[in-house]
PDB file of C-alpha atoms in Angstrom:
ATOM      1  CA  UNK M   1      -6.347   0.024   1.755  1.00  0.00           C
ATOM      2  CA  UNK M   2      -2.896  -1.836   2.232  1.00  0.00           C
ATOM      3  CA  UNK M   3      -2.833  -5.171  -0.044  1.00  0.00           C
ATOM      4  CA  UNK M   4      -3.687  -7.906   1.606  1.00  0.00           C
ATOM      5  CA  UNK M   5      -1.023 -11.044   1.168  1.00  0.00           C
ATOM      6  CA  UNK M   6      -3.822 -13.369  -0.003  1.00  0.00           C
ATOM      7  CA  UNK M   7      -4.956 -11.099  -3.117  1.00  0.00           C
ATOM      8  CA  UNK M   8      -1.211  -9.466  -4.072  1.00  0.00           C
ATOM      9  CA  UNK M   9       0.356 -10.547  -7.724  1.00  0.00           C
ATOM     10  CA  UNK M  10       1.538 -14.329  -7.454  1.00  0.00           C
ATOM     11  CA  UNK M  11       3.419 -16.510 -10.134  1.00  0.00           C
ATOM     12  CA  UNK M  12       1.103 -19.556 -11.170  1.00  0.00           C
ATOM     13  CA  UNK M  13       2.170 -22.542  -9.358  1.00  0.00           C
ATOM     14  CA  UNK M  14       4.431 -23.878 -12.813  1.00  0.00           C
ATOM     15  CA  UNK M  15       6.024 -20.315 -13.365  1.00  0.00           C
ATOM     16  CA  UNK M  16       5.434 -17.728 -15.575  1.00  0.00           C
ATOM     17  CA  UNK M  17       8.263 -18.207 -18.898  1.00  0.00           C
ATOM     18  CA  UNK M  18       9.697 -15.758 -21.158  1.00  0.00           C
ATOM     19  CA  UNK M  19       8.719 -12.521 -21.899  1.00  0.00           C
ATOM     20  CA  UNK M  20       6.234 -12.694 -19.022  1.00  0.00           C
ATOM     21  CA  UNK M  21       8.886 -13.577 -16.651  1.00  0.00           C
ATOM     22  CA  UNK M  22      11.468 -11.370 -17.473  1.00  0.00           C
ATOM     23  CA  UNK M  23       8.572  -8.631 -17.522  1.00  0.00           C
ATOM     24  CA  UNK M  24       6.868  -9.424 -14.438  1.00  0.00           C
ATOM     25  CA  UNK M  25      10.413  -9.405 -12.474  1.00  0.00           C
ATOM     26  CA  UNK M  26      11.422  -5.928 -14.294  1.00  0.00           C
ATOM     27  CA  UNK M  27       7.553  -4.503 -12.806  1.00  0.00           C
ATOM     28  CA  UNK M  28       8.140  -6.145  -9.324  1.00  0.00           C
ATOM     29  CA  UNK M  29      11.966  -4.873  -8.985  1.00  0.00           C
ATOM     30  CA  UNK M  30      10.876  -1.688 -10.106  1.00  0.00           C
ATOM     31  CA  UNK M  31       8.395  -1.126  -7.625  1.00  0.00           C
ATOM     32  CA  UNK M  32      10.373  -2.663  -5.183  1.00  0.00           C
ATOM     33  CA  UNK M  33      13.342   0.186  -5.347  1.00  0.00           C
ATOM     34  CA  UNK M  34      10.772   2.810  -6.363  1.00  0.00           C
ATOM     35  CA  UNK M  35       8.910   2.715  -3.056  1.00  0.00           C
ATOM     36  CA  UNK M  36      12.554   1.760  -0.807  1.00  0.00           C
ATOM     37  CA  UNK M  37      13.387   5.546  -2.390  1.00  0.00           C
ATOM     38  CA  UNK M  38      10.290   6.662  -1.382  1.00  0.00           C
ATOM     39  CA  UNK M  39      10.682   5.199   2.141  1.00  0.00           C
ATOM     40  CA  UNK M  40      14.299   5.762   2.811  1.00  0.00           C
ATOM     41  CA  UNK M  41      14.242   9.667   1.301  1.00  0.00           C
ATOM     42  CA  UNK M  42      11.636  10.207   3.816  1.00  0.00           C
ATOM     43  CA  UNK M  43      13.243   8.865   6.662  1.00  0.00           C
ATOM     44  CA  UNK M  44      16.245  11.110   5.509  1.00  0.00           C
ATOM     45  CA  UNK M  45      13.715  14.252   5.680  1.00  0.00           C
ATOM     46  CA  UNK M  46      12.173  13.137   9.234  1.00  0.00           C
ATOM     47  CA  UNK M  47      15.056  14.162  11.606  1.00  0.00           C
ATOM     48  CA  UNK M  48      15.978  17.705  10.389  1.00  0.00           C
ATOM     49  CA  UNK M  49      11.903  18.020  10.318  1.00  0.00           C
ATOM     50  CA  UNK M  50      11.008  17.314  14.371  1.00  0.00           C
ATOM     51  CA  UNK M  51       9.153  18.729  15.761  1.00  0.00           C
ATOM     52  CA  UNK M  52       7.824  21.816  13.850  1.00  0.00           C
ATOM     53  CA  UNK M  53       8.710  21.196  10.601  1.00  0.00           C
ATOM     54  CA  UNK M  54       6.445  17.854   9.648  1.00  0.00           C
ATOM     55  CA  UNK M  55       4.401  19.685   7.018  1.00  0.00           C
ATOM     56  CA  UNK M  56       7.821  20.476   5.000  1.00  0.00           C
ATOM     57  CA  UNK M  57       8.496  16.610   4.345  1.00  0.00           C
ATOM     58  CA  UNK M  58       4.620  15.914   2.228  1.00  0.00           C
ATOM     59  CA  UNK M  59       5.463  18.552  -0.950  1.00  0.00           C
ATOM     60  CA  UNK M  60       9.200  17.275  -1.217  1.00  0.00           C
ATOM     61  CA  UNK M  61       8.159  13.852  -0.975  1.00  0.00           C
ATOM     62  CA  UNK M  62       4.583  13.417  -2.696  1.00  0.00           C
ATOM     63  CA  UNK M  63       5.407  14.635  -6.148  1.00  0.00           C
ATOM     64  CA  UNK M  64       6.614  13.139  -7.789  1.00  0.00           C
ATOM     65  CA  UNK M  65       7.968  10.163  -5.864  1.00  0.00           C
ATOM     66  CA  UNK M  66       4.828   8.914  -3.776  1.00  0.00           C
ATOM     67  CA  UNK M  67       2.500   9.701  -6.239  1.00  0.00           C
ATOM     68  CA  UNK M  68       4.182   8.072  -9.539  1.00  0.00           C
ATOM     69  CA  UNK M  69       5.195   5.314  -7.317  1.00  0.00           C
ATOM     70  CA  UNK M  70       1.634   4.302  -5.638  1.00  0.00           C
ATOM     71  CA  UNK M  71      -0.142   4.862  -9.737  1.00  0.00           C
ATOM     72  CA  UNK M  72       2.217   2.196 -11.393  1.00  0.00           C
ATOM     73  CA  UNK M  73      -0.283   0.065  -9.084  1.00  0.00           C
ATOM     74  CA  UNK M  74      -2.558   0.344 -12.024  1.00  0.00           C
ATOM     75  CA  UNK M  75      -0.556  -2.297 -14.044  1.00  0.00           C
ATOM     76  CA  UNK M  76      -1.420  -4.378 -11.431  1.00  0.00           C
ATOM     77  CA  UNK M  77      -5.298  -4.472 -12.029  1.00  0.00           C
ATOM     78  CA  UNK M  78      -4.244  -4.830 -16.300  1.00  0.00           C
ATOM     79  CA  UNK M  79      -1.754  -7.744 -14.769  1.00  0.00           C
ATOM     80  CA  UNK M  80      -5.176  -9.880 -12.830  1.00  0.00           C
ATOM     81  CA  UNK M  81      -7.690  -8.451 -16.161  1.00  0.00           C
ATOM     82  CA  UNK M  82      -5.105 -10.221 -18.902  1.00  0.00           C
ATOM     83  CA  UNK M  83      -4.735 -12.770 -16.810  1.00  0.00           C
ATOM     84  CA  UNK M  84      -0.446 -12.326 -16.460  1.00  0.00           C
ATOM     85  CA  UNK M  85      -1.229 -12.981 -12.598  1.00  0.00           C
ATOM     86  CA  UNK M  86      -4.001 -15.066 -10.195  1.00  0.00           C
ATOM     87  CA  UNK M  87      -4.791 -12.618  -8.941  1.00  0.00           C
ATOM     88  CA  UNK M  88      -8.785 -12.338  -8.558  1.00  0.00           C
ATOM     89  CA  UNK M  89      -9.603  -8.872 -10.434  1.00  0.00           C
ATOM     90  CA  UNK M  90     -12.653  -7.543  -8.498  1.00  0.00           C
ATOM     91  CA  UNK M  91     -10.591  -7.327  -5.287  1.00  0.00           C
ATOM     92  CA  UNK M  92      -7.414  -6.191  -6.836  1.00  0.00           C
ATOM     93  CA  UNK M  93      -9.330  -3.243  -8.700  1.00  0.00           C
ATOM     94  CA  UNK M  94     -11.076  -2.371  -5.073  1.00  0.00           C
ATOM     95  CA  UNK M  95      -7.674  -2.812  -3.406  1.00  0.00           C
ATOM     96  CA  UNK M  96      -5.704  -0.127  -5.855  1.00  0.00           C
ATOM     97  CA  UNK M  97      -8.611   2.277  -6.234  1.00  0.00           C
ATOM     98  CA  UNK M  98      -8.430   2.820  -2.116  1.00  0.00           C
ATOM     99  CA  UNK M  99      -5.216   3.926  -2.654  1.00  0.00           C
ATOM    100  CA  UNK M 100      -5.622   6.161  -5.902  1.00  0.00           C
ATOM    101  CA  UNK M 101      -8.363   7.795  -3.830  1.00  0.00           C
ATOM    102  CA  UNK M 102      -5.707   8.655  -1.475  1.00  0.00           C
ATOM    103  CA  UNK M 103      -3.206   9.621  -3.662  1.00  0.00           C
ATOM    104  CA  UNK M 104      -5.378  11.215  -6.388  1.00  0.00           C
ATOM    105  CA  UNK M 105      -8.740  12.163  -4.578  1.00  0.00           C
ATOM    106  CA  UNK M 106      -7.141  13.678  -1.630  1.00  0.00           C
ATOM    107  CA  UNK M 107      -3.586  14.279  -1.790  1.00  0.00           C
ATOM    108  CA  UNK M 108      -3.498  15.924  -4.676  1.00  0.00           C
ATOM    109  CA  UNK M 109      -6.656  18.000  -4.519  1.00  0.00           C
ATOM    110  CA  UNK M 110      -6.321  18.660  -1.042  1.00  0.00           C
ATOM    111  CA  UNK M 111      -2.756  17.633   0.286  1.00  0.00           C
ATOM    112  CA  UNK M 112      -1.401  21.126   0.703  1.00  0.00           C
ATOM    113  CA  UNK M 113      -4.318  22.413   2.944  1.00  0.00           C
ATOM    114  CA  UNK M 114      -4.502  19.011   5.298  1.00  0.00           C
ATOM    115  CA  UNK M 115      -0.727  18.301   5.638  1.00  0.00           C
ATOM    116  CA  UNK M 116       0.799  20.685   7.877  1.00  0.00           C
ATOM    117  CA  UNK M 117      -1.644  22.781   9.051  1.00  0.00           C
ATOM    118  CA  UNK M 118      -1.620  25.825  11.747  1.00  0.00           C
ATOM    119  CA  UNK M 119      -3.755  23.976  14.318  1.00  0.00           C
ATOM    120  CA  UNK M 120      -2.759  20.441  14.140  1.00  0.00           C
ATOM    121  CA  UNK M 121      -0.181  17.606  12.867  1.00  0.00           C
ATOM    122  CA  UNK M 122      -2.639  15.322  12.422  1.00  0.00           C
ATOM    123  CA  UNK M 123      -2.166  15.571   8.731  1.00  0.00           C
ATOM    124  CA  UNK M 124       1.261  15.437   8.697  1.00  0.00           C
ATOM    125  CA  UNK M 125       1.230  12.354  10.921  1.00  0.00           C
ATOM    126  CA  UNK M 126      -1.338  10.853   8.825  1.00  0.00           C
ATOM    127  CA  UNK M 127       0.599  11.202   5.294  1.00  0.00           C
ATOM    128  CA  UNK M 128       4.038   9.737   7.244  1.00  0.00           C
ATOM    129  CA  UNK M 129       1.538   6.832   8.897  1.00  0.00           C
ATOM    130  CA  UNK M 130       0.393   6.481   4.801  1.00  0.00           C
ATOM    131  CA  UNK M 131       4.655   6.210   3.625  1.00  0.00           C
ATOM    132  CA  UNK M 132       5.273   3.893   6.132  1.00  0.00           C
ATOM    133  CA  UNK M 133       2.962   1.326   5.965  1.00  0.00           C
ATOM    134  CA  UNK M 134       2.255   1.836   2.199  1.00  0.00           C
ATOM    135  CA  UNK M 135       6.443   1.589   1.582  1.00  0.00           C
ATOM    136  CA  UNK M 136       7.449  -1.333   4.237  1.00  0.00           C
ATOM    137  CA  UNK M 137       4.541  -3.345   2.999  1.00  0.00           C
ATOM    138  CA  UNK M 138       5.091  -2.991  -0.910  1.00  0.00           C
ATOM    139  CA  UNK M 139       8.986  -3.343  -0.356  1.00  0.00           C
ATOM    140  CA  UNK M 140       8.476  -6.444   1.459  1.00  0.00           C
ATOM    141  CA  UNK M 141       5.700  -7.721  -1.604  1.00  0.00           C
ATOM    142  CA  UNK M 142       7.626  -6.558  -4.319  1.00  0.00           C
ATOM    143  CA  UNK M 143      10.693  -8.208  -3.369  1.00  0.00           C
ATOM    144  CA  UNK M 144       9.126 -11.553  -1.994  1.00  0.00           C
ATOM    145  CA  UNK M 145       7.556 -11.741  -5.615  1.00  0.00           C
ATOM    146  CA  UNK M 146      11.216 -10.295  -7.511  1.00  0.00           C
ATOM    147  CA  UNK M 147      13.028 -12.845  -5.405  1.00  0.00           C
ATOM    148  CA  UNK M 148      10.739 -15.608  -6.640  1.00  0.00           C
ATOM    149  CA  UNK M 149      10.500 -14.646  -9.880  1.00  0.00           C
ATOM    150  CA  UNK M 150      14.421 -14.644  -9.847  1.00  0.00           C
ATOM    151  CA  UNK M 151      14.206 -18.682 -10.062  1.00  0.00           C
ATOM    152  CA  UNK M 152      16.208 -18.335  -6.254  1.00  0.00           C
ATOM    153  CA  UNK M 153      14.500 -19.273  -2.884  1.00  0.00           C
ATOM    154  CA  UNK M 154      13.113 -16.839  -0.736  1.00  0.00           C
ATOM    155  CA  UNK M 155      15.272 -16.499   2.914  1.00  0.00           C
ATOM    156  CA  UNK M 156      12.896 -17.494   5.565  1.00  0.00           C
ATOM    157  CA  UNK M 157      13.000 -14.306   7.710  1.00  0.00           C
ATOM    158  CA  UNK M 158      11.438 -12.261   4.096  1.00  0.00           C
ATOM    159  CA  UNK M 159       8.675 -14.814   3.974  1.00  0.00           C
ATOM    160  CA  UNK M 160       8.347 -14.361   7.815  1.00  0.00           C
ATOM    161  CA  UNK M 161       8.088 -10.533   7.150  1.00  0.00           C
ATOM    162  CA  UNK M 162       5.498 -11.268   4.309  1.00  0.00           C
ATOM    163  CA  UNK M 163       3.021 -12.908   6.613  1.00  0.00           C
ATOM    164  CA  UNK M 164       3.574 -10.986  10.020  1.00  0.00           C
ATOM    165  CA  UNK M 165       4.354  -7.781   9.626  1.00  0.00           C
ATOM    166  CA  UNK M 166       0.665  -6.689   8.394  1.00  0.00           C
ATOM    167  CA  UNK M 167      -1.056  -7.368  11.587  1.00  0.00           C
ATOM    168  CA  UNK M 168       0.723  -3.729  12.685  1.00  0.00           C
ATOM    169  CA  UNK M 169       1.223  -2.269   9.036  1.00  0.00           C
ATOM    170  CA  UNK M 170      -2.379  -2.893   8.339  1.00  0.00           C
ATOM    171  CA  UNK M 171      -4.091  -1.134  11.115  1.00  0.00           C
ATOM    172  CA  UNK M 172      -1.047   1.841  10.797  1.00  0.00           C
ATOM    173  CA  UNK M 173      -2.282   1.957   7.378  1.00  0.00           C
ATOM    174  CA  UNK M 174      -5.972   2.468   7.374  1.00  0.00           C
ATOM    175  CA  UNK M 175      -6.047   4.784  10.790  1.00  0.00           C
ATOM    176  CA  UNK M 176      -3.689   6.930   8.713  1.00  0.00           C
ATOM    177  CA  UNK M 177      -5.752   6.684   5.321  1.00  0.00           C
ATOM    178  CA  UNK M 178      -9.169   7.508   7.469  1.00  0.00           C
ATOM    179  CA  UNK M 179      -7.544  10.363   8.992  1.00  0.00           C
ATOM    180  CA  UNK M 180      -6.521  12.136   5.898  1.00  0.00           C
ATOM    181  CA  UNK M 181      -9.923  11.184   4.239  1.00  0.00           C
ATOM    182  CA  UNK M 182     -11.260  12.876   7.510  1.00  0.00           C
ATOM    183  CA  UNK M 183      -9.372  15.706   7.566  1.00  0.00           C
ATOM    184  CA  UNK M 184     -10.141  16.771   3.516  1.00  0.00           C
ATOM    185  CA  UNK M 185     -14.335  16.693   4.534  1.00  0.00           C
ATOM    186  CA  UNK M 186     -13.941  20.082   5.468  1.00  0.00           C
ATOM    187  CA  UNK M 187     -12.232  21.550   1.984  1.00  0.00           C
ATOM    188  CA  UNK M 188     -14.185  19.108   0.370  1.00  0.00           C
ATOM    189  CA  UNK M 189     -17.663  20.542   1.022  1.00  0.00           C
ATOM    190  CA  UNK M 190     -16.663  23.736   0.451  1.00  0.00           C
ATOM    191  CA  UNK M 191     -15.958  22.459  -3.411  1.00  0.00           C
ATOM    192  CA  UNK M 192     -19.065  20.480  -3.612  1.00  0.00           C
ATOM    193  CA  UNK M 193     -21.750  18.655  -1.070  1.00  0.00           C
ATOM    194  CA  UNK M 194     -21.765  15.926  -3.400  1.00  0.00           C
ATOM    195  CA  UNK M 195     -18.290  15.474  -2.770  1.00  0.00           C
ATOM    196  CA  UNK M 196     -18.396  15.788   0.696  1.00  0.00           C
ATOM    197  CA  UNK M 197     -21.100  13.117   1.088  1.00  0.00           C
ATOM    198  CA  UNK M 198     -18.871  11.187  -0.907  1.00  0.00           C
ATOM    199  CA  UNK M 199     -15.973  10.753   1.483  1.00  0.00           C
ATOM    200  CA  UNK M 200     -18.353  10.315   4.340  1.00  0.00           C
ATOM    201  CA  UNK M 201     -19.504   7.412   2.409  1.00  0.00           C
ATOM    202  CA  UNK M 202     -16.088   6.092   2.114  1.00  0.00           C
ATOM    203  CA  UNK M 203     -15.335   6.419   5.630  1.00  0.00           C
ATOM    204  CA  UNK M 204     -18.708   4.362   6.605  1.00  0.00           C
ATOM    205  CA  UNK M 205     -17.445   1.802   3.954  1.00  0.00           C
ATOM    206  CA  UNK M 206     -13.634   1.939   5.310  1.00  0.00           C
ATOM    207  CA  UNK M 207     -14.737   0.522   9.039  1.00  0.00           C
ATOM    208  CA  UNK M 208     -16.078  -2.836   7.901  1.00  0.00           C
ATOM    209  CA  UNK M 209     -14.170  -3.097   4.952  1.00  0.00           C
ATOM    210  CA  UNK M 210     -10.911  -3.168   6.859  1.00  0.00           C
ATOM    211  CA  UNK M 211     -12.361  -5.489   9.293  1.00  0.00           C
ATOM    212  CA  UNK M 212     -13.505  -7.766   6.739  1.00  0.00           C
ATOM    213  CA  UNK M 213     -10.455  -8.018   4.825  1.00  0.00           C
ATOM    214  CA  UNK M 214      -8.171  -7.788   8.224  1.00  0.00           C
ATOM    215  CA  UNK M 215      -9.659 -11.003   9.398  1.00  0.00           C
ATOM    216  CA  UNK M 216      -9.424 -12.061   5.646  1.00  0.00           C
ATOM    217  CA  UNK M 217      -5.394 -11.548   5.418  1.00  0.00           C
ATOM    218  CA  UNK M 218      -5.356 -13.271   9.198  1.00  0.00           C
ATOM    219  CA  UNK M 219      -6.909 -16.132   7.753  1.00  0.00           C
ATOM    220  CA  UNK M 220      -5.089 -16.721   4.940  1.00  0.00           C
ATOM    221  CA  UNK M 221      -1.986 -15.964   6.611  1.00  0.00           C
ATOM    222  CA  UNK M 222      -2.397 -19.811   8.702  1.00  0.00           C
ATOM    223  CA  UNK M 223      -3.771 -21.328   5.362  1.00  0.00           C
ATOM    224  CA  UNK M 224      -0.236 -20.702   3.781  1.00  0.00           C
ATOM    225  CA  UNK M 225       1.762 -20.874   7.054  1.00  0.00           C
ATOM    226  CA  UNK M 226       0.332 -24.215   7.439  1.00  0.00           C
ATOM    227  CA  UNK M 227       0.809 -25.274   3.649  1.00  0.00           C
ATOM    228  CA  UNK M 228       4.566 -24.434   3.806  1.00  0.00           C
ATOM    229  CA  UNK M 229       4.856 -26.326   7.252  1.00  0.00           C
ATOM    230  CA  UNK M 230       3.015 -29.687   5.270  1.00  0.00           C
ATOM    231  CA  UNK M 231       5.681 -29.156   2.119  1.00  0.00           C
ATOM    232  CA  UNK M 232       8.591 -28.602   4.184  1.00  0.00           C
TER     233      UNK M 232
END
């Protein structure tokens, strides 16, 4: 599932110093230009692509650009367990694993059979749904937190895009994840029933899980809106 804003890596309120500053900027400006390649070489693969040529862009995009990219989210559960970040573990570990599911349950297993098939482009509309929202959101996190951890201020239309721009990126982001999940139950079962069963069960657990935490990330959204607007 996308991250929500309230449970993303945040510096503690006096600043992280030294060696975990410098290292935590390095990690956030990393990802941040990692996943603007990701995005922006996409984009540059989409025109010459439409209309019949989606299912070309997933193998010279997915390895290894989306796939290293979307794994270094694995720091990020070592970052909340050691305690370099607030953020609370349990949901960051749920948050990443939805997305090496994706990447590593279904894309890789599976990619080549559900992207660009003969009878549909649902599959290649799914994984470009997955890039975009996946890539706008993290560029916008990673560089909110890069920015900060900079020691400069961050310009008001970035924070603006750091508390708005998931009411569309969210539900772009989980339609697209269900749909490839959806798609693999086919191939799936015909590796195992256990796995099959498996993904249905993530589906059913997708549904209110994205509600849940959609309403979550609305909700936090005014709690810091309206902090900012007492400070200021």
């Amino acid at each position: 599932m996308p991250a929500s804003s309230s449970t993303t890596s945040k510096p503690r309120s006096s600043g992280p110093s030294g060696l975990t500053r410098a290292y935590l900027f390095a990690y956030n400006t990393t990802n941040l230009l990692t996943w603007s390649f990701c995005v922006l070489y996409t984009i540059s693969l989409l025109a010459p692509a439409l209309p019949n040529k989606l299912h070309t862009i997933f193998p010279q995009t997915f390895t290894p650009y989306l796939l290293g990219t979307q794994s270094l989210a694995i720091l990020e559960v070592l970052h909340s367990l050691t305690g370099l970040v607030r953020a609370p573990f349990l949901t960051t570990a749920m948050q990443v694993a939805s997305r090496l599911l994706l990447v590593w349950g279904i894309m890789v297993p599976f990619g080549g059979q559900i992207v660009g098939g003969n009878t549909t482009q649902l599959g290649d509309y799914a994984y470009l749904g997955c890039v975009s929202a996946w890539g706008i959101t993290e560029m916008i996190r990673y560089g909110f937190f890069a920015i900060t951890l900079s020691g400069n201020q961050v310009p008001k239309f970035w924070t603006w895009l750091r508390y708005n721009t998931f009411y569309v990126l969210y539900p772009v982001g989980i339609s697209s994840e269900c749909a490839l999940v959806y798609l693999s139950l086919g191939v799936a079962g015909d590796v195992s029933p256990l796995l099959y069963w498996g993904l249905i069960a993530v589906l059913a657990i997708y549904v209110p899980g994205s509600y849940i935490l959609y309403t979550h990330m609305i909700a936090q959204r005014r709690k810091v809106l309206r902090g900012k607007q007492r400070a200021d």
